[in-house]
């Protein structure tokens, strides 16, 4: 990931917009994902009923979160799963390292996990001299390329077939160049296959953790998740504390919403339900299972009734696919682990507004993200809340670094705007000046940035008031 202190959102956006290849790749991938989602939810009323159900399940779980987490811990422990808690990502990384050290492990095979990305786990373990092998195909590709994921669900969505062929040819020893998709998949498979048997530790994410049974549910399409969680002798599952739900019967509606929204599938190829380490008489499975539950700022979100809704997210990625900003700039421009509308809401809360507050500006507030979110998170409202927190002060604020995006110049500009629009005389004067001179203003500073890709609006020579006066319609 980029150095956050050097995070320059505007420069990242300019770079992404200038990259025609990136825009083309994103465009075709996002178009495809949206079409598939629409096809899998053909009946609007059925989808709305499912969304209502999904929202209710997540809201209910959040309203009883401490109780459900305690229940989950007790059930997991009774099932033989070792539960660890981490308040920060540093603590979480150290916990994983300790487990690996205890087993003398030097290689971890890793399934897809956004929480592990949030922790910066790969870099942390590599700095300790350990090897981490990503096994999800998309993650494998970007690990080879030395890049972070650019999408929550499709990490290598910004790459096309030709680019992947080049990466494989250049970075996997003795690999001939091929653009044949089957051959590329076979190359990845052959490279990864041996690693599953060499890795002493396998790591996975968790899509849903069921409190009443202690079941860890894992959704995937490639079978790599199953390999990571069954072949190595030790399995570590990492999850944010919001992943818990109360009952097993609540999983199917959430699963349907997740797979349909994420990839337009009725069900994924694999759905794993992990309840314990290998039991006596069982032929496979790890000897140890660890569940690592990460807070990293989530408790603070839970304490605010509006921000708490951020924790309903099931990480389906569909808000990204429908966002006109994300679709044009891709995930890397956002500079942090979670891109798109959900990233604009949770990253400032996780990283603070000083570092990440600019993200909330990357929205046209067209409402598309809120309309497609399967658990009805009011993303546009929460994005506006982040903007308010960025310039806010006093008791209304609760997000870290609140008020640090306040600009004296912008504040002055809005005060002037308010004055011009609340004083009839000033408003009439302003309209008259703009009508005469507005179309001849030089396009400088922010105006130049605005008009580079857009046609500047033309000011009417006469205001509505003037026209009404001339027609004798004005009552003043
Ligand atoms: S905010 Fe909603 S649409 Fe976006 S990733 Fe989360 S669940 Fe999916």
CSV table of C-alpha atoms and ligand atoms in Angstrom, one decimal:
chain,number,residue,atom,x,y,z
A,1,UNK,CA,0.0,0.0,0.0
A,2,UNK,CA,1.1,3.6,-0.5
A,3,UNK,CA,2.6,5.5,2.3
A,4,UNK,CA,-0.4,7.2,3.9
A,5,UNK,CA,1.5,10.3,4.9
A,6,UNK,CA,2.2,10.8,1.2
A,7,UNK,CA,-1.4,10.0,0.1
A,8,UNK,CA,-2.4,12.5,-2.6
A,9,UNK,CA,-5.9,11.6,-3.7
A,10,UNK,CA,-6.0,14.1,-6.5
A,11,UNK,CA,-2.7,13.0,-8.0
A,12,UNK,CA,-3.9,9.4,-7.8
A,13,UNK,CA,-7.1,10.3,-9.6
A,14,UNK,CA,-5.3,12.2,-12.3
A,15,UNK,CA,-3.0,9.3,-12.9
A,16,UNK,CA,-5.9,6.8,-13.0
A,17,UNK,CA,-7.9,8.9,-15.4
A,18,UNK,CA,-5.0,9.3,-17.7
A,19,UNK,CA,-4.6,5.5,-17.9
A,20,UNK,CA,-6.7,4.4,-20.9
A,21,UNK,CA,-5.9,0.7,-20.4
A,22,UNK,CA,-7.0,0.8,-16.8
A,23,UNK,CA,-10.3,2.6,-17.6
A,24,UNK,CA,-11.0,0.1,-20.4
A,25,UNK,CA,-10.3,-2.9,-18.1
A,26,UNK,CA,-12.5,-1.5,-15.4
A,27,UNK,CA,-15.3,-0.6,-17.7
A,28,UNK,CA,-15.7,-4.1,-19.2
A,29,UNK,CA,-15.4,-5.8,-15.8
A,30,UNK,CA,-17.8,-3.6,-14.0
A,31,UNK,CA,-20.4,-3.7,-16.9
A,32,UNK,CA,-20.2,-7.5,-16.7
A,33,UNK,CA,-20.7,-7.6,-12.9
A,34,UNK,CA,-23.7,-5.3,-13.0
A,35,UNK,CA,-25.4,-7.3,-15.8
A,36,UNK,CA,-24.9,-10.5,-13.8
A,37,UNK,CA,-26.3,-9.0,-10.6
A,38,UNK,CA,-29.4,-7.8,-12.4
A,39,UNK,CA,-29.9,-11.3,-14.0
A,40,UNK,CA,-29.7,-13.1,-10.7
A,41,UNK,CA,-32.2,-10.8,-9.0
A,42,UNK,CA,-34.9,-10.5,-11.7
A,43,UNK,CA,-37.8,-9.8,-9.4
A,44,UNK,CA,-37.6,-6.4,-7.8
A,45,UNK,CA,-40.1,-7.2,-5.0
A,46,UNK,CA,-38.3,-10.4,-4.1
A,47,UNK,CA,-34.9,-8.6,-3.9
A,48,UNK,CA,-36.4,-5.8,-1.7
A,49,UNK,CA,-37.9,-8.5,0.6
A,50,UNK,CA,-34.5,-10.1,0.8
A,51,UNK,CA,-32.7,-6.8,1.5
A,52,UNK,CA,-35.2,-6.1,4.3
A,53,UNK,CA,-34.4,-9.5,5.8
A,54,UNK,CA,-30.6,-9.0,5.4
A,55,UNK,CA,-30.8,-5.5,7.0
A,56,UNK,CA,-32.8,-6.8,9.9
A,57,UNK,CA,-30.4,-9.7,10.6
A,58,UNK,CA,-27.4,-7.4,10.6
A,59,UNK,CA,-29.1,-4.7,12.7
A,60,UNK,CA,-30.3,-7.2,15.2
A,61,UNK,CA,-26.8,-8.7,15.5
A,62,UNK,CA,-25.2,-5.3,16.0
A,63,UNK,CA,-27.7,-4.3,18.6
A,64,UNK,CA,-26.5,-7.4,20.7
A,65,UNK,CA,-23.0,-7.5,19.5
A,66,UNK,CA,-21.1,-7.9,22.9
A,67,UNK,CA,-23.5,-10.7,23.9
A,68,UNK,CA,-23.2,-12.5,20.6
A,69,UNK,CA,-19.4,-12.3,20.6
A,70,UNK,CA,-19.3,-13.7,24.1
A,71,UNK,CA,-21.6,-16.5,22.9
A,72,UNK,CA,-19.5,-17.1,19.8
A,73,UNK,CA,-16.3,-17.3,21.9
A,74,UNK,CA,-17.9,-19.8,24.3
A,75,UNK,CA,-19.2,-22.0,21.5
A,76,UNK,CA,-15.9,-22.0,19.6
A,77,UNK,CA,-13.9,-22.8,22.7
A,78,UNK,CA,-16.3,-25.7,23.5
A,79,UNK,CA,-15.8,-26.9,19.9
A,80,UNK,CA,-12.0,-26.9,20.3
A,81,UNK,CA,-11.3,-23.6,18.4
A,82,UNK,CA,-8.9,-21.2,20.1
A,83,UNK,CA,-10.2,-17.7,20.2
A,84,UNK,CA,-8.0,-14.6,20.3
A,85,UNK,CA,-9.0,-11.0,20.5
A,86,UNK,CA,-7.1,-8.0,19.1
A,87,UNK,CA,-7.9,-4.4,19.7
A,88,UNK,CA,-5.5,-3.1,17.1
A,89,UNK,CA,-4.0,-4.5,13.8
A,90,UNK,CA,-0.6,-4.6,15.4
A,91,UNK,CA,-1.9,-6.8,18.2
A,92,UNK,CA,-3.6,-9.0,15.6
A,93,UNK,CA,-0.4,-9.3,13.5
A,94,UNK,CA,1.6,-10.3,16.7
A,95,UNK,CA,-1.0,-12.9,17.5
A,96,UNK,CA,-0.6,-14.5,14.1
A,97,UNK,CA,3.2,-14.3,14.3
A,98,UNK,CA,3.1,-16.0,17.8
A,99,UNK,CA,1.0,-18.9,16.5
A,100,UNK,CA,3.4,-19.4,13.5
A,101,UNK,CA,6.5,-19.2,15.7
A,102,UNK,CA,5.0,-21.7,18.2
A,103,UNK,CA,4.7,-24.2,15.3
A,104,UNK,CA,8.0,-23.3,13.7
A,105,UNK,CA,6.1,-22.3,10.6
A,106,UNK,CA,7.9,-20.6,7.8
A,107,UNK,CA,5.2,-20.6,5.1
A,108,UNK,CA,1.6,-19.5,5.3
A,109,UNK,CA,-0.8,-20.3,2.6
A,110,UNK,CA,-3.5,-17.7,2.5
A,111,UNK,CA,-7.1,-17.5,1.3
A,112,UNK,CA,-8.7,-14.2,0.4
A,113,UNK,CA,-9.2,-12.0,3.5
A,114,UNK,CA,-9.9,-8.3,3.5
A,115,UNK,CA,-9.2,-8.1,7.3
A,116,UNK,CA,-5.7,-9.5,6.7
A,117,UNK,CA,-5.2,-6.7,4.1
A,118,UNK,CA,-6.4,-4.2,6.7
A,119,UNK,CA,-3.9,-5.6,9.2
A,120,UNK,CA,-1.1,-5.4,6.6
A,121,UNK,CA,-0.3,-9.0,7.5
A,122,UNK,CA,1.7,-10.0,4.5
A,123,UNK,CA,4.2,-7.2,4.9
A,124,UNK,CA,4.4,-7.7,8.6
A,125,UNK,CA,5.2,-11.5,8.3
A,126,UNK,CA,7.6,-10.9,5.4
A,127,UNK,CA,9.5,-8.4,7.5
A,128,UNK,CA,9.9,-11.2,10.1
A,129,UNK,CA,11.5,-13.4,7.4
A,130,UNK,CA,8.4,-15.6,6.9
A,131,UNK,CA,6.8,-16.5,3.5
A,132,UNK,CA,3.2,-15.8,2.7
A,133,UNK,CA,1.6,-17.3,-0.4
A,134,UNK,CA,-1.7,-15.9,-1.6
A,135,UNK,CA,-3.8,-18.7,-3.1
A,136,UNK,CA,-6.9,-16.8,-4.4
A,137,UNK,CA,-6.2,-16.4,-8.2
A,138,UNK,CA,-6.7,-12.6,-8.2
A,139,UNK,CA,-4.7,-12.2,-5.0
A,140,UNK,CA,-1.9,-14.5,-6.4
A,141,UNK,CA,-1.7,-12.3,-9.5
A,142,UNK,CA,-1.4,-9.0,-7.6
A,143,UNK,CA,1.0,-10.5,-5.1
A,144,UNK,CA,3.3,-11.4,-8.1
A,145,UNK,CA,2.8,-7.9,-9.5
A,146,UNK,CA,3.6,-6.4,-6.0
A,147,UNK,CA,0.3,-4.5,-5.9
A,148,UNK,CA,-2.5,-4.3,-3.3
A,149,UNK,CA,-6.1,-5.4,-4.3
A,150,UNK,CA,-8.1,-2.9,-6.3
A,151,UNK,CA,-11.5,-4.4,-5.5
A,152,UNK,CA,-13.0,-6.0,-2.4
A,153,UNK,CA,-14.2,-9.1,-4.4
A,154,UNK,CA,-12.1,-9.1,-7.6
A,155,UNK,CA,-8.6,-8.0,-6.5
A,156,UNK,CA,-7.0,-8.1,-9.9
A,157,UNK,CA,-10.0,-6.5,-11.7
A,158,UNK,CA,-7.8,-3.8,-13.1
A,159,UNK,CA,-5.7,-6.3,-15.1
A,160,UNK,CA,-6.7,-7.9,-18.4
A,161,UNK,CA,-5.6,-11.3,-19.8
A,162,UNK,CA,-2.6,-9.9,-21.7
A,163,UNK,CA,-1.2,-8.2,-18.6
A,164,UNK,CA,-1.7,-11.3,-16.5
A,165,UNK,CA,0.1,-13.4,-19.2
A,166,UNK,CA,3.0,-11.0,-19.0
A,167,UNK,CA,3.2,-11.1,-15.2
A,168,UNK,CA,3.2,-15.0,-15.2
A,169,UNK,CA,5.8,-15.1,-18.0
A,170,UNK,CA,8.1,-12.7,-16.3
A,171,UNK,CA,7.7,-13.6,-12.6
A,172,UNK,CA,7.0,-17.4,-12.5
A,173,UNK,CA,10.2,-19.2,-13.4
A,174,UNK,CA,10.2,-21.3,-16.6
A,175,UNK,CA,6.8,-20.1,-17.6
A,176,UNK,CA,6.2,-19.7,-21.4
A,177,UNK,CA,4.1,-16.7,-22.5
A,178,UNK,CA,0.5,-17.6,-23.2
A,179,UNK,CA,-2.8,-15.6,-23.3
A,180,UNK,CA,-4.9,-18.8,-23.2
A,181,UNK,CA,-7.1,-18.5,-20.0
A,182,UNK,CA,-7.1,-22.2,-19.4
A,183,UNK,CA,-3.4,-22.4,-19.7
A,184,UNK,CA,-2.9,-19.4,-17.4
A,185,UNK,CA,-5.2,-21.0,-14.8
A,186,UNK,CA,-3.3,-24.3,-15.1
A,187,UNK,CA,0.0,-22.4,-14.5
A,188,UNK,CA,-1.4,-20.8,-11.3
A,189,UNK,CA,-2.8,-24.1,-10.1
A,190,UNK,CA,0.5,-26.0,-10.6
A,191,UNK,CA,2.4,-23.2,-8.8
A,192,UNK,CA,0.0,-23.1,-5.9
A,193,UNK,CA,-0.7,-26.8,-5.5
A,194,UNK,CA,2.7,-27.8,-4.0
A,195,UNK,CA,2.5,-24.8,-1.6
A,196,UNK,CA,-0.6,-26.1,0.1
A,197,UNK,CA,1.4,-29.2,1.2
A,198,UNK,CA,4.4,-27.2,2.3
A,199,UNK,CA,2.6,-24.5,4.3
A,200,UNK,CA,2.4,-25.2,8.0
A,201,UNK,CA,-0.2,-22.6,8.5
A,202,UNK,CA,-3.3,-21.8,6.5
A,203,UNK,CA,-5.1,-18.5,6.9
A,204,UNK,CA,-8.7,-17.6,5.8
A,205,UNK,CA,-11.2,-14.9,6.3
A,206,UNK,CA,-14.7,-15.4,7.7
A,207,UNK,CA,-17.9,-14.3,6.0
A,208,UNK,CA,-20.3,-15.1,8.8
A,209,UNK,CA,-19.6,-16.4,12.3
A,210,UNK,CA,-22.6,-18.1,13.9
A,211,UNK,CA,-22.9,-17.4,17.6
A,212,UNK,CA,-25.3,-20.2,18.5
A,213,UNK,CA,-23.2,-23.0,17.0
A,214,UNK,CA,-19.7,-21.5,16.8
A,215,UNK,CA,-19.7,-22.1,13.0
A,216,UNK,CA,-17.3,-20.1,10.8
A,217,UNK,CA,-18.7,-19.7,7.2
A,218,UNK,CA,-16.4,-19.1,4.3
A,219,UNK,CA,-17.7,-18.3,0.8
A,220,UNK,CA,-15.4,-18.9,-2.2
A,221,UNK,CA,-15.3,-20.1,-5.8
A,222,UNK,CA,-11.9,-21.6,-6.4
A,223,UNK,CA,-11.5,-24.3,-3.7
A,224,UNK,CA,-8.3,-22.5,-2.5
A,225,UNK,CA,-10.1,-21.6,0.7
A,226,UNK,CA,-10.9,-25.2,1.4
A,227,UNK,CA,-7.3,-26.2,0.7
A,228,UNK,CA,-6.0,-23.5,3.1
A,229,UNK,CA,-8.4,-24.5,5.8
A,230,UNK,CA,-7.9,-28.3,5.6
A,231,UNK,CA,-4.4,-29.2,4.3
A,232,UNK,CA,-2.0,-27.3,6.7
A,233,UNK,CA,-1.9,-28.6,10.2
A,234,UNK,CA,-2.9,-25.2,11.6
A,235,UNK,CA,-5.8,-23.0,10.4
A,236,UNK,CA,-6.1,-19.3,11.5
A,237,UNK,CA,-9.4,-17.6,10.6
A,238,UNK,CA,-9.4,-13.8,10.9
A,239,UNK,CA,-12.6,-11.6,11.1
A,240,UNK,CA,-13.7,-8.2,12.1
A,241,UNK,CA,-16.0,-8.3,15.1
A,242,UNK,CA,-19.0,-7.3,13.0
A,243,UNK,CA,-19.1,-10.7,11.2
A,244,UNK,CA,-21.1,-12.4,13.9
A,245,UNK,CA,-24.8,-13.4,13.4
A,246,UNK,CA,-27.0,-15.0,16.0
A,247,UNK,CA,-28.4,-18.1,14.3
A,248,UNK,CA,-27.6,-20.6,11.7
A,249,UNK,CA,-30.9,-20.0,10.0
A,250,UNK,CA,-29.8,-16.4,9.3
A,251,UNK,CA,-27.0,-17.4,7.1
A,252,UNK,CA,-28.9,-18.5,3.9
A,253,UNK,CA,-30.5,-15.1,3.3
A,254,UNK,CA,-27.2,-13.3,3.8
A,255,UNK,CA,-25.4,-15.8,1.6
A,256,UNK,CA,-28.0,-15.3,-1.2
A,257,UNK,CA,-27.5,-11.5,-0.9
A,258,UNK,CA,-23.8,-11.8,-0.8
A,259,UNK,CA,-23.3,-14.1,-3.8
A,260,UNK,CA,-25.9,-12.4,-5.9
A,261,UNK,CA,-24.6,-9.0,-5.2
A,262,UNK,CA,-20.9,-9.8,-5.5
A,263,UNK,CA,-20.6,-12.1,-8.5
A,264,UNK,CA,-24.2,-12.5,-9.8
A,265,UNK,CA,-24.3,-16.2,-8.6
A,266,UNK,CA,-27.1,-18.0,-7.0
A,267,UNK,CA,-24.5,-19.8,-4.9
A,268,UNK,CA,-20.7,-19.9,-5.0
A,269,UNK,CA,-18.9,-23.1,-6.0
A,270,UNK,CA,-17.7,-23.7,-2.4
A,271,UNK,CA,-19.4,-22.9,0.9
A,272,UNK,CA,-17.3,-24.0,3.9
A,273,UNK,CA,-18.7,-24.3,7.4
A,274,UNK,CA,-15.9,-24.8,9.9
A,275,UNK,CA,-16.8,-25.8,13.4
A,276,UNK,CA,-13.8,-27.5,14.9
A,277,UNK,CA,-10.3,-28.9,14.3
A,278,UNK,CA,-10.0,-32.4,13.0
A,279,UNK,CA,-11.9,-34.8,15.2
A,280,UNK,CA,-11.0,-38.3,16.1
A,281,UNK,CA,-11.7,-40.6,13.1
A,282,UNK,CA,-11.8,-37.8,10.6
A,283,UNK,CA,-9.6,-38.1,7.5
A,284,UNK,CA,-8.7,-34.5,7.0
A,285,UNK,CA,-8.7,-31.1,8.6
A,286,UNK,CA,-6.2,-29.2,10.7
A,287,UNK,CA,-5.1,-30.2,14.1
A,288,UNK,CA,-5.6,-26.7,15.4
A,289,UNK,CA,-8.1,-24.0,14.5
A,290,UNK,CA,-7.6,-20.4,15.8
A,291,UNK,CA,-10.2,-17.6,15.4
A,292,UNK,CA,-8.8,-14.1,15.6
A,293,UNK,CA,-11.4,-11.4,16.2
A,294,UNK,CA,-10.3,-7.8,15.3
A,295,UNK,CA,-11.7,-4.6,16.6
A,296,UNK,CA,-9.5,-1.9,15.1
A,297,UNK,CA,-11.9,1.0,15.6
A,298,UNK,CA,-15.1,-1.0,15.1
A,299,UNK,CA,-16.2,-0.5,18.7
A,300,UNK,CA,-16.1,3.2,18.2
A,301,UNK,CA,-18.4,2.8,15.1
A,302,UNK,CA,-20.8,0.7,17.1
A,303,UNK,CA,-21.2,3.5,19.8
A,304,UNK,CA,-22.6,5.9,17.3
A,305,UNK,CA,-26.2,5.1,16.2
A,306,UNK,CA,-25.6,6.4,12.6
A,307,UNK,CA,-22.0,5.2,12.1
A,308,UNK,CA,-22.9,1.8,13.4
A,309,UNK,CA,-24.6,1.1,10.1
A,310,UNK,CA,-21.2,0.9,8.5
A,311,UNK,CA,-20.8,-2.4,10.4
A,312,UNK,CA,-23.7,-4.0,8.5
A,313,UNK,CA,-21.4,-4.4,5.5
A,314,UNK,CA,-21.1,-7.9,4.1
A,315,UNK,CA,-18.2,-6.9,1.8
A,316,UNK,CA,-20.1,-7.8,-1.4
A,317,UNK,CA,-18.4,-5.0,-3.4
A,318,UNK,CA,-21.6,-4.1,-5.4
A,319,UNK,CA,-21.5,-0.5,-4.3
A,320,UNK,CA,-18.1,-0.2,-6.0
A,321,UNK,CA,-19.4,-1.8,-9.2
A,322,UNK,CA,-22.2,0.8,-9.4
A,323,UNK,CA,-20.2,3.9,-8.3
A,324,UNK,CA,-19.5,6.2,-11.3
A,325,UNK,CA,-16.3,7.4,-9.5
A,326,UNK,CA,-14.9,3.9,-8.7
A,327,UNK,CA,-15.7,2.6,-12.2
A,328,UNK,CA,-13.5,5.3,-13.7
A,329,UNK,CA,-10.6,5.4,-11.3
A,330,UNK,CA,-10.4,1.9,-9.8
A,331,UNK,CA,-9.3,0.9,-6.3
A,332,UNK,CA,-5.7,1.9,-6.2
A,333,UNK,CA,-6.5,5.6,-6.5
A,334,UNK,CA,-8.2,5.4,-3.1
A,335,UNK,CA,-4.9,4.6,-1.5
A,336,UNK,CA,-6.2,2.4,1.3
A,337,UNK,CA,-7.5,-1.1,1.6
A,338,UNK,CA,-11.2,-0.4,1.2
A,339,UNK,CA,-12.1,1.6,-1.9
A,340,UNK,CA,-15.4,2.9,-3.4
A,341,UNK,CA,-18.3,4.1,-1.4
A,342,UNK,CA,-17.9,1.7,1.6
A,343,UNK,CA,-14.2,2.7,1.7
A,344,UNK,CA,-15.2,6.4,1.8
A,345,UNK,CA,-17.3,5.6,4.9
A,346,UNK,CA,-15.1,3.2,6.8
A,347,UNK,CA,-11.5,4.3,5.9
A,348,UNK,CA,-11.8,7.7,7.5
A,349,UNK,CA,-13.2,6.0,10.6
A,350,UNK,CA,-10.4,3.4,10.7
A,351,UNK,CA,-7.5,5.7,9.7
A,352,UNK,CA,-8.7,9.1,10.9
A,353,UNK,CA,-10.0,12.1,8.9
A,354,UNK,CA,-6.7,13.8,8.6
A,355,UNK,CA,-5.2,10.9,6.6
A,356,UNK,CA,-8.3,9.7,4.8
A,357,UNK,CA,-11.0,12.4,5.0
A,358,UNK,CA,-10.4,13.4,1.4
A,359,UNK,CA,-12.0,10.1,0.3
A,360,UNK,CA,-15.5,11.3,1.2
A,361,UNK,CA,-15.2,13.9,-1.6
A,362,UNK,CA,-15.1,11.1,-4.3
A,363,UNK,CA,-18.8,10.8,-4.6
A,364,UNK,CA,-21.4,12.5,-6.8
A,365,UNK,CA,-24.0,11.5,-4.2
A,366,UNK,CA,-26.0,10.0,-7.1
A,367,UNK,CA,-27.4,7.5,-4.5
A,368,UNK,CA,-26.6,4.4,-6.7
A,369,UNK,CA,-24.5,2.8,-3.9
A,370,UNK,CA,-27.3,3.1,-1.3
A,371,UNK,CA,-29.9,1.8,-3.8
A,372,UNK,CA,-27.9,-1.4,-4.5
A,373,UNK,CA,-26.5,-2.2,-1.1
A,374,UNK,CA,-27.9,-5.6,-0.2
A,375,UNK,CA,-28.2,-4.7,3.5
A,376,UNK,CA,-29.4,-1.2,2.9
A,377,UNK,CA,-26.5,0.8,4.4
A,378,UNK,CA,-27.4,4.4,3.7
A,379,UNK,CA,-24.0,5.1,2.1
A,380,UNK,CA,-24.8,8.5,0.7
A,381,UNK,CA,-25.9,9.7,4.2
A,382,UNK,CA,-22.8,8.3,5.7
A,383,UNK,CA,-20.5,9.8,3.1
A,384,UNK,CA,-22.2,13.2,3.9
A,385,UNK,CA,-21.6,12.5,7.6
A,386,UNK,CA,-17.9,12.0,6.9
A,387,UNK,CA,-17.8,15.3,5.0
A,388,UNK,CA,-19.5,17.0,8.0
A,389,UNK,CA,-17.1,15.4,10.4
A,390,UNK,CA,-14.2,16.6,8.3
A,391,UNK,CA,-15.1,20.2,8.7
A,392,UNK,CA,-17.0,19.9,12.0
A,393,UNK,CA,-16.2,20.9,15.5
A,394,UNK,CA,-17.4,20.4,19.0
A,395,UNK,CA,-19.9,18.0,20.4
A,396,UNK,CA,-21.3,17.0,17.0
A,397,UNK,CA,-18.1,15.2,16.0
A,398,UNK,CA,-16.9,11.8,17.0
A,399,UNK,CA,-14.6,10.5,14.2
A,400,UNK,CA,-10.9,10.8,14.8
A,401,UNK,CA,-9.3,14.0,13.6
A,402,UNK,CA,-12.7,15.7,13.2
A,403,UNK,CA,-12.4,19.2,11.8
A,404,UNK,CA,-9.0,18.7,10.2
A,405,UNK,CA,-10.4,19.1,6.7
A,406,UNK,CA,-11.7,22.6,7.6
A,407,UNK,CA,-10.4,25.3,5.2
A,408,UNK,CA,-10.7,29.0,5.9
A,409,UNK,CA,-10.9,29.7,2.2
A,410,UNK,CA,-13.7,27.2,1.6
A,411,UNK,CA,-15.5,28.4,4.7
A,412,UNK,CA,-15.3,32.0,3.5
A,413,UNK,CA,-16.6,30.9,0.0
A,414,UNK,CA,-19.6,29.2,1.5
A,415,UNK,CA,-20.4,32.2,3.7
A,416,UNK,CA,-20.2,34.4,0.6
A,417,UNK,CA,-22.5,32.0,-1.3
A,418,UNK,CA,-25.0,32.0,1.6
A,419,UNK,CA,-25.0,35.8,1.7
A,420,UNK,CA,-25.5,36.1,-2.1
A,421,UNK,CA,-28.4,33.7,-1.9
A,422,UNK,CA,-30.2,35.1,1.1
A,423,UNK,CA,-30.1,38.8,0.2
A,424,UNK,CA,-32.4,39.6,-2.7
A,425,UNK,CA,-30.5,42.8,-3.6
A,426,UNK,CA,-27.1,41.1,-3.6
A,427,UNK,CA,-28.5,38.2,-5.5
A,428,UNK,CA,-30.0,40.4,-8.2
A,429,UNK,CA,-26.7,42.3,-8.5
A,430,UNK,CA,-24.7,39.1,-8.7
A,431,UNK,CA,-27.0,37.7,-11.4
A,432,UNK,CA,-26.7,40.9,-13.4
A,433,UNK,CA,-22.9,40.8,-13.2
A,434,UNK,CA,-22.7,37.1,-14.1
A,435,UNK,CA,-25.1,37.6,-17.0
A,436,UNK,CA,-22.9,40.3,-18.5
A,437,UNK,CA,-19.4,39.0,-17.6
A,438,UNK,CA,-19.8,35.4,-16.5
A,439,UNK,CA,-19.2,33.9,-20.0
A,440,UNK,CA,-16.0,35.9,-20.4
A,441,UNK,CA,-14.3,34.8,-17.1
A,442,UNK,CA,-10.9,33.3,-17.6
A,443,UNK,CA,-10.8,29.6,-16.7
A,444,UNK,CA,-8.2,29.7,-14.0
A,445,UNK,CA,-7.5,27.7,-10.8
A,446,UNK,CA,-10.4,25.4,-9.8
A,447,UNK,CA,-12.4,26.6,-12.7
A,448,UNK,CA,-9.8,25.3,-15.1
A,449,UNK,CA,-9.8,21.9,-13.4
A,450,UNK,CA,-13.6,21.8,-13.7
A,451,UNK,CA,-13.7,22.7,-17.3
A,452,UNK,CA,-10.9,20.4,-18.5
A,453,UNK,CA,-13.3,17.5,-18.9
A,454,UNK,CA,-16.6,19.3,-19.0
A,455,UNK,CA,-18.4,22.1,-21.0
A,456,UNK,CA,-18.7,25.1,-18.8
A,457,UNK,CA,-22.3,26.2,-18.2
A,458,UNK,CA,-23.3,29.4,-20.1
A,459,UNK,CA,-24.8,32.2,-18.0
A,460,UNK,CA,-28.1,33.6,-19.3
A,461,UNK,CA,-27.8,37.3,-20.3
A,462,UNK,CA,-30.9,38.1,-18.2
A,463,UNK,CA,-31.9,36.7,-14.9
A,464,UNK,CA,-35.4,35.2,-14.2
A,465,UNK,CA,-36.2,38.3,-12.1
A,466,UNK,CA,-35.3,40.6,-15.0
A,467,UNK,CA,-37.4,38.6,-17.5
A,468,UNK,CA,-40.3,38.5,-15.0
A,469,UNK,CA,-40.0,42.3,-14.5
A,470,UNK,CA,-40.0,42.9,-18.3
A,471,UNK,CA,-43.1,40.8,-18.7
A,472,UNK,CA,-44.8,42.6,-15.8
A,473,UNK,CA,-45.0,39.4,-13.8
A,474,UNK,CA,-42.9,40.4,-10.9
A,475,UNK,CA,-44.9,41.4,-7.7
A,476,UNK,CA,-42.2,43.4,-5.9
B,1,LIG,S1,-21.6,-1.3,1.7
B,1,LIG,FE1,-23.2,-2.6,1.0
B,1,LIG,S2,-22.9,-2.7,-1.2
B,1,LIG,FE2,-21.0,-1.9,-0.4
B,1,LIG,S3,-19.7,-3.7,0.0
B,1,LIG,FE3,-20.8,-3.4,1.9
B,1,LIG,S4,-22.7,-4.6,1.7
B,1,LIG,FE4,-21.8,-4.5,-0.3
